[in-house]
Amino acid sequence: LLLLLLLQVMASCLWLGHSELVTSFESSCPQFFFRETPPNDALEPENPAWICQRYKNQYYFATLYDRDRRIPVYSAYLYQPGPGKRPKTWLVEPQLMGVTYPKTMEREWTLLNHYGVSLEQLSKSQAILQDYKNLTGLNRGHLNPSGHHDNSSSRTATFTLTNIVPQDAKLNGGAWNNYEQRTMMRRTQGCNTTYVVVGAVPGNSYIAQGRVNKPSHLWSSACCEVDTNHRKAWGVIAENDKNEVQLLTLGELEDVLTQLYGGDQVSLFDNDCPRE
């Protein structure tokens, strides 16, 4: 009987390791980071949540989430663009309410109707659809864009409110979209694997009556493996009220972010990614 109990405890511990809210990316979904090395903790907010973004029993990307500001700090994924329809349904992260909730992203409606969750309860833990209604001059801006994925499940997984920020509408549809669609395609030519980390620098203003932070800047960084001995890397940054994107070296982007965050030196990738 004791052995049985021990086995049950071990099984439940193993299962916990599969949960969506994790204690570290290195131990749960390291595959989304070059050399399995996430950004250093210079970007870490006061009240972080590490999310291995899980949909239909599979991890599709990783997000460091700022619980207080209700926006992602960054999302990390592999760049694998392909044609396909843009999803329509928005999802939320049940585990931000507690680990007893489903380990996979769900629709608000599902949680309210099948799990006895109240909208107030959900809204305490994260941004909800209501927060992004009636925006003026702002869009729901993806960090990890659906167009950088080549199948419907991975595209759907990007449509979680833990992967979006209030983004300037002109920037989202203009220069930022141009970077995501054209510049990325051009820059990744000859790459075998491209690791991407996209983030948002918290700003001083909020939407939804102070619930959701409007970032001051959006940034993106990439490290691509051309072959075992050659890599290339780059970064971009944009102010969240101007329709322009600045192309930088990875080292330049890390320095700019270090200044904007006002803390320790930011490192986005393992040292084998070129900074120049």
Tab-separated table of C-alpha atoms in Angstrom, residues 14-238:
chain	number	residue	atom	x	y	z
A	14	LEU	CA	5.514	14.217	-12.771
A	15	TRP	CA	2.167	15.503	-13.940
A	16	LEU	CA	2.765	18.839	-12.237
A	17	GLY	CA	5.880	19.175	-14.360
A	18	HIS	CA	3.640	19.242	-17.409
A	19	SER	CA	1.550	22.121	-16.191
A	20	GLU	CA	1.276	25.249	-18.216
A	21	LEU	CA	2.380	27.672	-15.527
A	22	VAL	CA	5.949	26.612	-14.808
A	23	THR	CA	8.754	27.522	-12.421
A	24	SER	CA	11.358	27.838	-15.166
A	25	PHE	CA	11.528	27.657	-18.949
A	26	GLU	CA	14.786	25.676	-18.804
A	27	SER	CA	13.070	22.711	-17.166
A	28	SER	CA	9.712	22.829	-19.000
A	29	CYS	CA	9.863	24.273	-22.527
A	30	PRO	CA	13.512	25.095	-23.282
A	31	GLN	CA	13.137	24.248	-26.983
A	32	PHE	CA	11.961	27.786	-27.809
A	33	PHE	CA	15.280	29.343	-26.806
A	34	PHE	CA	18.639	29.193	-28.598
A	35	ARG	CA	20.882	26.737	-26.698
A	36	GLU	CA	17.929	26.340	-24.304
A	37	THR	CA	18.898	29.679	-22.719
A	38	PRO	CA	16.086	32.169	-21.958
A	39	PRO	CA	16.789	35.915	-21.569
A	40	ASN	CA	18.447	36.783	-18.266
A	41	ASP	CA	16.391	38.124	-15.369
A	42	ALA	CA	17.089	41.811	-16.159
A	43	LEU	CA	13.628	41.906	-17.795
A	44	GLU	CA	11.823	40.148	-14.948
A	45	PRO	CA	8.869	42.070	-13.477
A	46	GLU	CA	7.967	42.140	-9.775
A	47	ASN	CA	5.149	39.650	-10.175
A	48	PRO	CA	6.101	37.273	-13.011
A	49	ALA	CA	4.435	34.167	-14.401
A	50	TRP	CA	6.330	31.740	-16.653
A	51	ILE	CA	3.923	30.240	-19.188
A	52	CYS	CA	4.690	27.362	-21.538
A	53	GLN	CA	1.885	28.179	-23.944
A	54	ARG	CA	-0.035	24.949	-24.267
A	55	TYR	CA	-2.835	24.227	-26.712
A	56	LYS	CA	-4.329	20.810	-27.533
A	57	ASN	CA	-1.793	19.077	-25.297
A	58	GLN	CA	1.267	20.586	-26.961
A	59	TYR	CA	3.608	23.494	-26.187
A	60	TYR	CA	3.846	26.080	-28.967
A	61	PHE	CA	5.851	28.944	-27.432
A	62	ALA	CA	6.920	30.469	-24.124
A	63	THR	CA	5.737	33.708	-22.492
A	64	LEU	CA	7.024	35.610	-19.487
A	65	TYR	CA	3.907	37.379	-18.194
A	66	ASP	CA	3.652	40.449	-15.955
A	67	ARG	CA	0.717	39.714	-13.638
A	68	ASP	CA	0.527	43.265	-12.263
A	69	ARG	CA	0.505	45.071	-15.610
A	70	ARG	CA	-1.477	42.283	-17.315
A	71	ILE	CA	0.784	42.197	-20.368
A	72	PRO	CA	3.514	39.825	-21.567
A	73	VAL	CA	7.131	40.845	-20.952
A	74	TYR	CA	8.185	38.740	-23.921
A	75	SER	CA	7.178	35.728	-26.000
A	76	ALA	CA	9.746	33.296	-27.438
A	77	TYR	CA	9.142	31.002	-30.403
A	78	LEU	CA	10.632	29.343	-33.473
A	79	TYR	CA	10.081	31.195	-36.741
A	80	GLN	CA	8.251	28.800	-39.083
A	81	PRO	CA	6.054	30.901	-41.377
A	82	GLY	CA	3.472	29.368	-43.664
A	83	PRO	CA	0.210	30.182	-45.408
A	84	GLY	CA	-3.086	29.758	-43.596
A	85	LYS	CA	-6.133	31.432	-42.164
A	86	ARG	CA	-5.903	33.890	-39.304
A	87	PRO	CA	-7.752	32.509	-36.253
A	88	LYS	CA	-10.820	34.325	-34.913
A	89	THR	CA	-11.154	32.977	-31.373
A	90	TRP	CA	-9.336	34.569	-28.438
A	91	LEU	CA	-8.126	32.413	-25.551
A	92	VAL	CA	-7.079	33.028	-21.936
A	93	GLU	CA	-4.745	31.283	-19.491
A	94	PRO	CA	-6.717	29.352	-16.817
A	95	GLN	CA	-3.654	28.521	-14.738
A	96	LEU	CA	-3.042	32.180	-13.923
A	97	MET	CA	-6.017	31.780	-11.549
A	98	GLY	CA	-4.420	28.744	-9.917
A	99	VAL	CA	-2.838	25.394	-10.780
A	100	THR	CA	-6.096	23.492	-10.234
A	101	TYR	CA	-7.493	24.988	-13.451
A	102	PRO	CA	-6.931	23.468	-16.935
A	103	LYS	CA	-3.343	23.310	-18.142
A	104	THR	CA	-4.290	24.386	-21.627
A	105	MET	CA	-5.517	27.757	-22.888
A	106	GLU	CA	-9.305	28.070	-23.079
A	107	ARG	CA	-11.966	30.483	-24.266
A	108	GLU	CA	-13.423	32.805	-21.618
A	109	TRP	CA	-16.846	31.364	-22.418
A	110	THR	CA	-15.662	27.808	-21.641
A	111	LEU	CA	-14.273	28.800	-18.247
A	112	LEU	CA	-17.391	30.765	-17.291
A	113	ASN	CA	-19.804	28.056	-18.411
A	114	HIS	CA	-17.992	24.800	-17.665
A	115	TYR	CA	-15.622	25.551	-14.795
A	116	GLY	CA	-17.785	27.796	-12.624
A	117	VAL	CA	-15.327	30.677	-12.944
A	118	SER	CA	-16.650	34.231	-12.580
A	119	LEU	CA	-15.498	37.004	-14.908
A	120	GLU	CA	-14.300	38.940	-11.861
A	121	GLN	CA	-12.155	36.000	-10.779
A	122	LEU	CA	-10.669	35.656	-14.259
A	123	SER	CA	-10.070	39.410	-14.583
A	124	LYS	CA	-8.069	39.534	-11.353
A	125	SER	CA	-5.506	37.159	-12.811
A	126	GLN	CA	-5.077	38.565	-16.341
A	127	ALA	CA	-6.409	40.744	-19.152
A	128	ILE	CA	-9.829	39.749	-20.480
A	129	LEU	CA	-11.645	40.489	-23.751
A	130	GLN	CA	-13.560	43.379	-22.177
A	131	ASP	CA	-10.252	45.205	-21.528
A	132	TYR	CA	-9.572	45.407	-25.265
A	133	LYS	CA	-13.060	46.582	-26.318
A	134	ASN	CA	-13.641	50.102	-27.696
A	135	LEU	CA	-9.970	50.967	-28.086
A	136	THR	CA	-9.144	54.238	-29.824
A	137	GLY	CA	-6.022	54.271	-31.960
A	138	LEU	CA	-4.842	50.986	-30.454
A	139	ASN	CA	-5.023	47.327	-31.538
A	140	ARG	CA	-4.536	44.000	-29.856
A	141	GLY	CA	-0.897	43.649	-30.858
A	142	HIS	CA	0.569	40.149	-30.951
A	143	LEU	CA	4.101	39.645	-29.681
A	144	ASN	CA	4.310	36.190	-31.270
A	145	PRO	CA	2.403	36.717	-34.553
A	146	SER	CA	0.181	33.996	-36.000
A	147	GLY	CA	1.737	34.518	-39.453
A	148	HIS	CA	5.057	33.149	-38.198
A	149	HIS	CA	3.542	29.665	-37.826
A	150	ASP	CA	2.772	27.035	-40.399
A	151	ASN	CA	-0.197	25.098	-39.014
A	152	SER	CA	-3.598	25.971	-37.624
A	153	SER	CA	-2.960	24.769	-34.054
A	154	SER	CA	0.206	26.827	-33.636
A	155	ARG	CA	-1.510	29.876	-35.152
A	156	THR	CA	-4.508	29.448	-32.834
A	157	ALA	CA	-2.150	29.203	-29.842
A	158	THR	CA	-0.893	32.741	-30.543
A	159	PHE	CA	-4.433	34.069	-30.051
A	160	THR	CA	-4.169	34.138	-26.275
A	161	LEU	CA	-4.566	37.421	-24.411
A	162	THR	CA	-1.312	36.604	-22.575
A	163	ASN	CA	0.516	37.131	-25.905
A	164	ILE	CA	-0.844	40.593	-26.761
A	165	VAL	CA	-0.400	44.210	-25.721
A	166	PRO	CA	-2.205	47.464	-26.545
A	167	GLN	CA	-0.279	48.469	-29.675
A	168	ASP	CA	-0.530	51.644	-31.719
A	169	ALA	CA	-2.885	50.769	-34.596
A	170	LYS	CA	-0.811	52.539	-37.277
A	171	LEU	CA	2.386	50.818	-36.103
A	172	ASN	CA	0.701	47.405	-35.857
A	173	GLY	CA	-0.691	47.617	-39.387
A	174	GLY	CA	2.261	49.541	-40.815
A	175	ALA	CA	5.974	49.418	-40.036
A	176	TRP	CA	5.696	46.595	-37.481
A	177	ASN	CA	3.691	44.440	-39.877
A	178	ASN	CA	6.239	45.200	-42.594
A	179	TYR	CA	9.023	43.978	-40.286
A	180	GLU	CA	7.118	40.794	-39.359
A	181	GLN	CA	6.205	39.931	-42.947
A	182	ARG	CA	8.948	41.259	-45.228
A	183	THR	CA	12.089	42.010	-43.220
A	184	MET	CA	11.928	38.710	-41.326
A	185	MET	CA	11.564	36.739	-44.539
A	186	ARG	CA	14.526	38.531	-46.095
A	187	ARG	CA	16.754	38.292	-43.016
A	188	THR	CA	16.093	34.601	-42.376
A	189	GLN	CA	17.162	33.453	-45.831
A	190	GLY	CA	19.732	30.691	-45.453
A	191	CYS	CA	18.743	30.027	-41.823
A	192	ASN	CA	18.063	26.475	-40.685
A	193	THR	CA	16.492	27.453	-37.364
A	194	THR	CA	15.520	30.944	-36.234
A	195	TYR	CA	14.843	31.648	-32.562
A	196	VAL	CA	12.792	34.762	-31.849
A	197	VAL	CA	12.137	36.723	-28.657
A	198	VAL	CA	9.631	39.596	-28.945
A	199	GLY	CA	8.856	41.907	-26.064
A	200	ALA	CA	7.201	45.047	-24.768
A	201	VAL	CA	8.701	47.704	-22.495
A	202	PRO	CA	6.107	48.784	-19.887
A	203	GLY	CA	4.892	52.366	-20.312
A	204	ASN	CA	3.366	54.982	-18.010
A	205	SER	CA	-0.207	54.781	-19.304
A	206	TYR	CA	-2.943	52.183	-19.055
A	207	ILE	CA	-6.141	51.139	-20.799
A	208	ALA	CA	-9.276	49.558	-19.299
A	209	GLN	CA	-9.430	51.900	-16.299
A	210	GLY	CA	-5.864	51.245	-15.248
A	211	ARG	CA	-6.006	47.485	-15.667
A	212	VAL	CA	-3.753	46.884	-18.687
A	213	ASN	CA	-0.438	48.636	-19.302
A	214	LYS	CA	0.233	50.316	-22.643
A	215	PRO	CA	3.896	49.615	-23.479
A	216	SER	CA	6.213	52.505	-24.359
A	217	HIS	CA	8.149	50.385	-26.877
A	218	LEU	CA	7.890	47.091	-28.719
A	219	TRP	CA	10.998	45.149	-29.664
A	220	SER	CA	11.946	41.948	-31.427
A	221	SER	CA	15.169	39.948	-31.578
A	222	ALA	CA	16.257	36.963	-33.620
A	223	CYS	CA	19.154	34.514	-33.583
A	224	CYS	CA	19.409	32.240	-36.589
A	225	GLU	CA	21.562	29.181	-37.105
A	226	VAL	CA	22.882	29.078	-40.645
A	227	ASP	CA	24.869	25.903	-39.916
A	228	THR	CA	26.740	24.445	-36.945
A	229	ASN	CA	29.474	27.096	-37.144
A	230	HIS	CA	27.612	30.166	-38.403
A	231	ARG	CA	24.937	32.268	-36.806
A	232	LYS	CA	23.486	35.690	-37.428
A	233	ALA	CA	21.399	37.883	-35.160
A	234	TRP	CA	19.574	41.209	-35.208
A	235	GLY	CA	17.006	43.253	-33.340
A	236	VAL	CA	14.414	45.961	-33.879
A	237	ILE	CA	12.659	48.447	-31.623
A	238	ALA	CA	9.696	50.777	-32.122
